[in-house]
């Protein structure tokens, strides 16, 4: 009889009802869970959960029953909003609690709320779909005003399903002065009147009335503090300089005796150690779980670096609110430069601590959050320490460490002379890898704790660390590609083991992905020592996913989508920035967030009277992790070399120059379509592939072979053509002079 019962249970489990794919993802995200966490609980791969969420596959028993149980519990915690534009397919098939139907009178005659009435959820939808510019004829109430709604509404910046009434006006506001009245431009075109007449009162208003901020990105994390951006007119109104003096710009902040700082002190507000600068944090000590903190951004003080934010600082307030609001909703509310935000995003997705289970007295305590870097910094290995680190203070003065003393994992900077055959080609065509370092971070196993020193270890490709090993015996003229050995012209390929592409001459320190690639190429390795991290995990996966989604979504806004053919993709990329210059700036900021966040993992001293051998401020962060940076850069370079090798083995074409994520080939045509191989519309497996997703490539630029030979003859054979392939303009040599 028990066997019959088991058979019946299995039959029921095989058809456990599930919500549609989009709702599965919403429920997981609402609870702050990553796909990896769900996969771990269900004992499946992360890719399997992603396939369930995008509708590519459906779960099968026994995982289906457990997955259905998880989604049902989440549905009870996070029921669907009763928004009027809810997806009817989701509403019809969702297995969670049903949304109550409206009363007959409400269904027959919908309410039209007054401007200053308490907003309902439907009103919030209207706030999000308002045009980006307010109507000139809109009459504000005493506390807020709303622009008129056009027939063609702007795309909402925020996700209505993630609406939080505490932050109904969005993550940020741009404060401006309009007709002698201080106003706040929020996301979605909402405009609020600001009654504050000083910075301390503005901070109070932001926290008590403005309803600004954003919900946490992870279960044990913290809500994002509201961001207030001050235009030049707002700076003048609140007694701040429009521009910093040379001395203030050098110090990065206002002098301590400035009247606005005195006002904040009298009002019992505090500033962080960085003081009142372009990104000022104003706070009071937290009371329990209540956090009182406001982030100020002052574009005219160079808060928005033009290298990453373009002309954002010169945009009108409504347009700046749209731009920053899009970035905030897709990445996170900016916390400083794009590099700082990239690092903060890692912490927001993996907070260092979480609340413990209740003790015998029913109290919860702070404990380490598994999968995070923790709240305390850890020492790096001596080989991972940059010059001047306290671990190296006993080295002789002016000592230059060799490859067997220091780990050097950097991006490619390699070039070679053209062969006679390549000189007969017509053009040099450059291809650039989308979000290369983000793609390198995806799936990389990194250390979470301190290193352990081991002698004569057996190499483990799944164990992150630094390995002292001799790879000079790896011969690129005969390597393993998959299960087959292939023969190549090693003189035309860079070594995968060094940034300059030189073949190693003896033992050197390498990160795990570099050594693993030597094994993949078919060669044995025998490390003499290593610093390994037994506490490890895929810490950056969630970080990559969020930045990937932000990049792909914003490129889609610019007309570049993932379903385009290679030719259509190249056509869509032509002039894409001009279609919506503001969204193009968001793309640049997202890319800078990736590179800057990885770079911040090994931040160097920034003045402040530092001397070699002394600690600097960044070392006190748990996110000062040069080993993680090395692992990501190593994997990025190896990913690129693997594609170079696949392409060479299949086509006989070799790169003539590589710089970071850009590779240049000598070909007869003018576009990547003339040399990137496709079979029946499908790309070469493991090779270059045109497209918008991270890891795929786009056209970087085309110049003539005569141009390349000419500039090398004029500036030297060491000139890296990949540096100038985009526009052909030579402004300086590779030496930096």
Coordinates of N, CA and C in Angstrom, one line a residue, residues 144-269:
X144 N 3.3 69.4 -2.8 CA 3.7 68.8 -4.0 C 2.9 69.2 -5.2
X145 N 3.5 69.0 -6.3 CA 2.8 69.3 -7.5 C 3.0 68.2 -8.6
X146 N 2.1 68.1 -9.5 CA 2.2 67.0 -10.5 C 2.1 67.6 -11.8
X147 N 3.0 67.2 -12.8 CA 2.9 67.7 -14.1 C 1.7 67.1 -14.8
X148 N 1.2 67.7 -15.9 CA 0.1 67.1 -16.6 C 0.5 65.9 -17.4
X149 N -0.4 64.9 -17.5 CA 0.0 63.7 -18.2 C -0.3 63.7 -19.7
X150 N 0.7 63.5 -20.5 CA 0.5 63.5 -21.9 C -0.1 62.2 -22.4
X151 N -0.6 62.1 -23.6 CA -1.1 60.8 -24.1 C 0.0 59.8 -24.2
X152 N 1.2 60.2 -24.7 CA 2.3 59.3 -24.8 C 3.2 59.4 -23.6
X153 N 3.0 58.5 -22.6 CA 3.7 58.7 -21.4 C 5.1 58.1 -21.5
X154 N 6.0 58.6 -20.7 CA 7.4 58.1 -20.7 C 7.5 56.8 -20.1
X155 N 8.5 56.0 -20.5 CA 8.6 54.6 -19.9 C 8.9 54.8 -18.4
X156 N 8.3 54.1 -17.5 CA 8.6 54.2 -16.1 C 10.0 53.8 -15.7
X157 N 10.6 54.5 -14.8 CA 12.0 54.2 -14.4 C 12.0 53.0 -13.4
X158 N 11.0 53.0 -12.5 CA 11.0 52.0 -11.5 C 10.1 50.9 -11.9
X159 N 10.3 49.8 -11.2 CA 9.5 48.6 -11.4 C 8.3 48.6 -10.5
X160 N 7.0 48.8 -11.1 CA 5.8 48.9 -10.3 C 5.7 47.7 -9.3
X161 N 6.1 46.5 -9.7 CA 6.0 45.4 -8.8 C 6.8 45.5 -7.5
X162 N 7.8 46.4 -7.6 CA 8.7 46.5 -6.4 C 8.4 47.8 -5.7
X163 N 7.2 48.3 -5.8 CA 6.8 49.6 -5.2 C 6.9 49.4 -3.6
X164 N 7.5 50.4 -3.0 CA 7.6 50.5 -1.6 C 7.0 51.9 -1.1
X165 N 5.9 51.9 -0.4 CA 5.3 53.2 0.0 C 6.2 54.1 0.7
X166 N 7.3 53.6 1.4 CA 8.2 54.5 2.1 C 9.0 55.3 1.1
X167 N 9.2 54.8 -0.1 CA 10.0 55.5 -1.1 C 9.2 55.8 -2.3
X168 N 8.0 56.2 -2.2 CA 7.1 56.3 -3.3 C 7.5 57.4 -4.3
X169 N 8.4 58.3 -3.9 CA 8.8 59.4 -4.8 C 10.2 59.0 -5.5
X170 N 10.6 57.8 -5.3 CA 11.8 57.4 -6.0 C 13.1 57.5 -5.2
X171 N 14.2 57.1 -5.8 CA 15.5 57.0 -5.0 C 16.2 58.3 -4.8
X172 N 15.8 59.4 -5.6 CA 16.6 60.6 -5.5 C 15.7 61.8 -6.0
X173 N 16.3 63.0 -5.8 CA 15.7 64.2 -6.2 C 16.8 65.2 -6.6
X174 N 16.5 65.9 -7.7 CA 17.4 67.0 -8.1 C 16.8 68.3 -7.7
X175 N 17.5 69.0 -6.8 CA 17.0 70.3 -6.2 C 17.4 71.4 -7.1
X176 N 16.4 72.2 -7.5 CA 16.6 73.4 -8.4 C 15.8 74.5 -7.9
X177 N 16.1 75.7 -8.5 CA 15.3 76.9 -8.1 C 14.5 77.3 -9.4
X178 N 13.2 77.5 -9.3 CA 12.4 77.8 -10.4 C 11.4 78.9 -10.0
X179 N 11.5 80.1 -10.7 CA 10.7 81.2 -10.3 C 10.8 81.5 -8.8
X180 N 12.0 81.6 -8.3 CA 12.3 81.9 -6.9 C 11.8 80.8 -5.9
X181 N 11.3 79.7 -6.4 CA 10.8 78.6 -5.6 C 11.7 77.4 -5.7
X182 N 12.1 76.8 -4.5 CA 13.0 75.6 -4.5 C 12.1 74.4 -4.8
X183 N 12.5 73.7 -5.8 CA 11.7 72.5 -6.2 C 12.6 71.3 -6.3
X184 N 12.0 70.1 -6.2 CA 12.7 68.8 -6.3 C 12.2 68.1 -7.5
X185 N 13.0 67.8 -8.5 CA 12.6 66.9 -9.6 C 12.9 65.5 -9.3
X186 N 11.9 64.6 -9.3 CA 12.1 63.2 -8.9 C 11.9 62.4 -10.2
X187 N 12.1 61.1 -10.1 CA 11.9 60.2 -11.2 C 10.5 60.2 -11.7
X188 N 10.3 59.9 -13.0 CA 9.0 59.9 -13.6 C 8.3 61.2 -13.8
X189 N 9.1 62.3 -13.6 CA 8.5 63.6 -13.9 C 7.9 64.3 -12.7
X190 N 7.8 63.6 -11.6 CA 7.2 64.2 -10.4 C 8.0 65.4 -9.9
X191 N 7.3 66.5 -9.5 CA 8.0 67.7 -9.0 C 7.4 68.0 -7.6
X192 N 8.3 68.2 -6.6 CA 7.9 68.5 -5.3 C 8.3 69.9 -4.9
X193 N 7.5 70.7 -4.2 CA 7.9 71.9 -3.7 C 8.7 71.7 -2.4
X194 N 9.8 72.4 -2.3 CA 10.7 72.2 -1.1 C 10.6 73.4 -0.2
X195 N 10.1 73.2 1.0 CA 10.0 74.3 1.9 C 11.3 74.7 2.7
X196 N 12.4 73.8 2.5 CA 13.6 74.0 3.3 C 14.4 75.3 2.9
X197 N 14.8 76.0 3.8 CA 15.6 77.3 3.5 C 17.1 77.2 3.9
X198 N 17.5 76.0 4.4 CA 18.9 75.7 4.7 C 19.2 74.3 4.5
X199 N 20.5 74.0 4.5 CA 20.9 72.6 4.2 C 20.4 71.7 5.4
X200 N 20.6 72.0 6.7 CA 20.1 71.2 7.7 C 18.6 70.9 7.6
X201 N 17.8 71.9 7.3 CA 16.3 71.7 7.1 C 16.0 70.9 5.9
X202 N 16.9 71.0 4.8 CA 16.7 70.2 3.6 C 16.9 68.7 4.0
X203 N 17.9 68.5 4.8 CA 18.1 67.1 5.2 C 16.9 66.6 6.0
X204 N 16.4 67.4 6.9 CA 15.3 67.0 7.7 C 14.1 66.7 6.8
X205 N 13.8 67.6 5.9 CA 12.7 67.4 5.0 C 12.8 66.2 4.1
X206 N 14.1 65.9 3.7 CA 14.3 64.7 2.9 C 13.9 63.4 3.6
X207 N 14.3 63.4 4.9 CA 14.1 62.2 5.7 C 12.6 62.1 6.2
X208 N 12.0 63.2 6.4 CA 10.7 63.1 7.1 C 9.5 63.3 6.1
X209 N 9.7 64.0 5.0 CA 8.5 64.3 4.1 C 8.7 63.8 2.7
X210 N 9.9 63.8 2.2 CA 10.2 63.7 0.7 C 9.9 62.3 0.2
X211 N 9.9 61.3 1.1 CA 9.6 59.9 0.7 C 10.6 59.4 -0.4
X212 N 11.9 59.7 -0.2 CA 12.9 59.3 -1.1 C 13.7 58.1 -0.5
X213 N 14.3 57.3 -1.4 CA 15.1 56.2 -1.0 C 14.8 55.0 -1.9
X214 N 15.4 53.9 -1.5 CA 15.2 52.7 -2.3 C 15.3 51.5 -1.4
X215 N 14.5 50.4 -1.6 CA 14.6 49.2 -0.8 C 15.9 48.5 -1.0
X216 N 16.2 47.7 0.0 CA 17.5 47.0 0.0 C 17.5 46.0 -1.2
X217 N 18.8 45.7 -1.6 CA 19.0 44.7 -2.7 C 19.1 43.3 -2.3
X218 N 19.3 43.1 -1.0 CA 19.5 41.8 -0.4 C 18.8 41.6 0.9
X219 N 18.3 40.4 1.2 CA 17.6 40.2 2.4 C 18.1 40.8 3.7
X220 N 19.4 40.5 4.0 CA 20.0 41.1 5.3 C 20.6 42.5 5.1
X221 N 20.4 43.1 3.9 CA 21.0 44.4 3.6 C 20.3 45.6 4.2
X222 N 20.6 46.8 3.8 CA 20.0 48.0 4.3 C 19.4 48.7 3.1
X223 N 18.3 49.5 3.4 CA 17.7 50.3 2.4 C 18.7 51.4 1.9
X224 N 18.6 51.8 0.7 CA 19.5 52.8 0.2 C 19.0 54.2 0.7
X225 N 20.0 55.0 1.2 CA 19.8 56.3 1.6 C 19.3 57.2 0.5
X226 N 18.4 58.2 0.8 CA 18.0 59.1 -0.3 C 19.2 59.9 -0.8
X227 N 19.2 60.2 -2.1 CA 20.2 61.0 -2.8 C 19.6 62.3 -3.2
X228 N 20.2 63.4 -2.8 CA 19.8 64.8 -3.1 C 20.9 65.4 -3.9
X229 N 20.5 65.8 -5.2 CA 21.4 66.4 -6.1 C 21.2 67.9 -6.1
X230 N 22.2 68.8 -5.9 CA 22.0 70.2 -5.9 C 22.6 70.8 -7.2
X231 N 21.7 71.5 -7.9 CA 22.1 72.3 -9.1 C 22.9 73.5 -8.6
X232 N 23.4 74.3 -9.6 CA 24.2 75.5 -9.3 C 23.3 76.5 -8.6
X233 N 22.0 76.6 -9.1 CA 21.1 77.5 -8.5 C 20.8 77.1 -7.0
X234 N 20.6 75.8 -6.8 CA 20.4 75.4 -5.4 C 21.6 75.6 -4.5
X235 N 22.8 75.5 -5.0 CA 24.0 75.8 -4.2 C 23.9 77.2 -3.8
X236 N 23.6 78.1 -4.7 CA 23.6 79.6 -4.4 C 22.5 79.8 -3.3
X237 N 21.3 79.2 -3.5 CA 20.2 79.4 -2.5 C 20.6 78.9 -1.1
X238 N 21.4 77.9 -1.0 CA 21.7 77.3 0.3 C 23.0 77.7 0.8
X239 N 23.6 78.7 0.2 CA 24.9 79.3 0.8 C 26.1 78.5 0.5
X240 N 26.1 77.7 -0.6 CA 27.3 76.9 -1.0 C 27.9 77.5 -2.2
X241 N 29.2 77.4 -2.3 CA 29.8 77.9 -3.5 C 29.4 77.1 -4.8
X242 N 29.3 77.8 -5.9 CA 28.9 77.1 -7.1 C 30.1 76.2 -7.6
X243 N 31.3 76.7 -7.4 CA 32.5 75.9 -7.7 C 33.5 75.9 -6.6
X244 N 34.2 74.9 -6.4 CA 35.3 74.8 -5.4 C 36.5 75.6 -5.8
X245 N 37.2 76.2 -4.9 CA 38.4 76.9 -5.2 C 39.5 75.8 -5.5
X246 N 40.6 76.2 -6.0 CA 41.7 75.2 -6.3 C 42.1 74.5 -5.1
X247 N 42.2 75.2 -3.9 CA 42.6 74.6 -2.7 C 41.6 73.6 -2.2
X248 N 40.3 74.0 -2.3 CA 39.2 73.1 -1.9 C 39.1 71.9 -2.8
X249 N 39.3 72.1 -4.1 CA 39.3 71.0 -5.0 C 40.4 70.0 -4.7
X250 N 41.6 70.5 -4.3 CA 42.7 69.7 -4.0 C 42.4 68.9 -2.7
X251 N 41.8 69.5 -1.7 CA 41.5 68.8 -0.5 C 40.2 68.0 -0.6
X252 N 39.4 68.3 -1.7 CA 38.2 67.5 -1.9 C 37.0 67.8 -1.0
X253 N 37.1 69.0 -0.4 CA 36.0 69.4 0.5 C 36.1 70.8 0.9
X254 N 35.0 71.3 1.5 CA 34.9 72.7 2.1 C 35.8 72.7 3.4
X255 N 36.3 73.9 3.7 CA 37.0 74.0 5.0 C 36.1 73.8 6.2
X256 N 36.6 73.3 7.3 CA 35.8 73.0 8.4 C 35.0 74.2 9.0
X257 N 35.5 75.4 8.7 CA 34.8 76.6 9.3 C 33.8 77.2 8.4
X258 N 33.4 76.5 7.3 CA 32.4 77.1 6.4 C 31.0 77.1 7.1
X259 N 30.3 78.2 6.8 CA 29.0 78.4 7.5 C 28.0 77.3 7.4
X260 N 28.0 76.6 6.3 CA 27.0 75.5 6.1 C 27.4 74.3 7.0
X261 N 28.7 74.1 7.2 CA 29.1 73.0 8.1 C 28.8 73.4 9.6
X262 N 28.9 74.7 9.9 CA 28.5 75.1 11.2 C 27.0 75.0 11.5
X263 N 26.2 75.2 10.4 CA 24.8 75.0 10.5 C 24.5 73.6 10.8
X264 N 25.1 72.7 10.1 CA 24.9 71.3 10.3 C 25.3 70.8 11.7
X265 N 26.4 71.4 12.2 CA 26.9 71.0 13.6 C 25.9 71.5 14.6
X266 N 25.4 72.7 14.5 CA 24.4 73.2 15.4 C 23.1 72.4 15.4
X267 N 22.8 71.8 14.3 CA 21.6 71.0 14.2 C 21.8 69.6 14.5
X268 N 23.0 69.3 15.0 CA 23.4 67.9 15.4 C 23.5 66.9 14.3
X269 N 23.8 67.4 13.1 CA 24.1 66.5 12.0 C 25.6 66.3 11.9

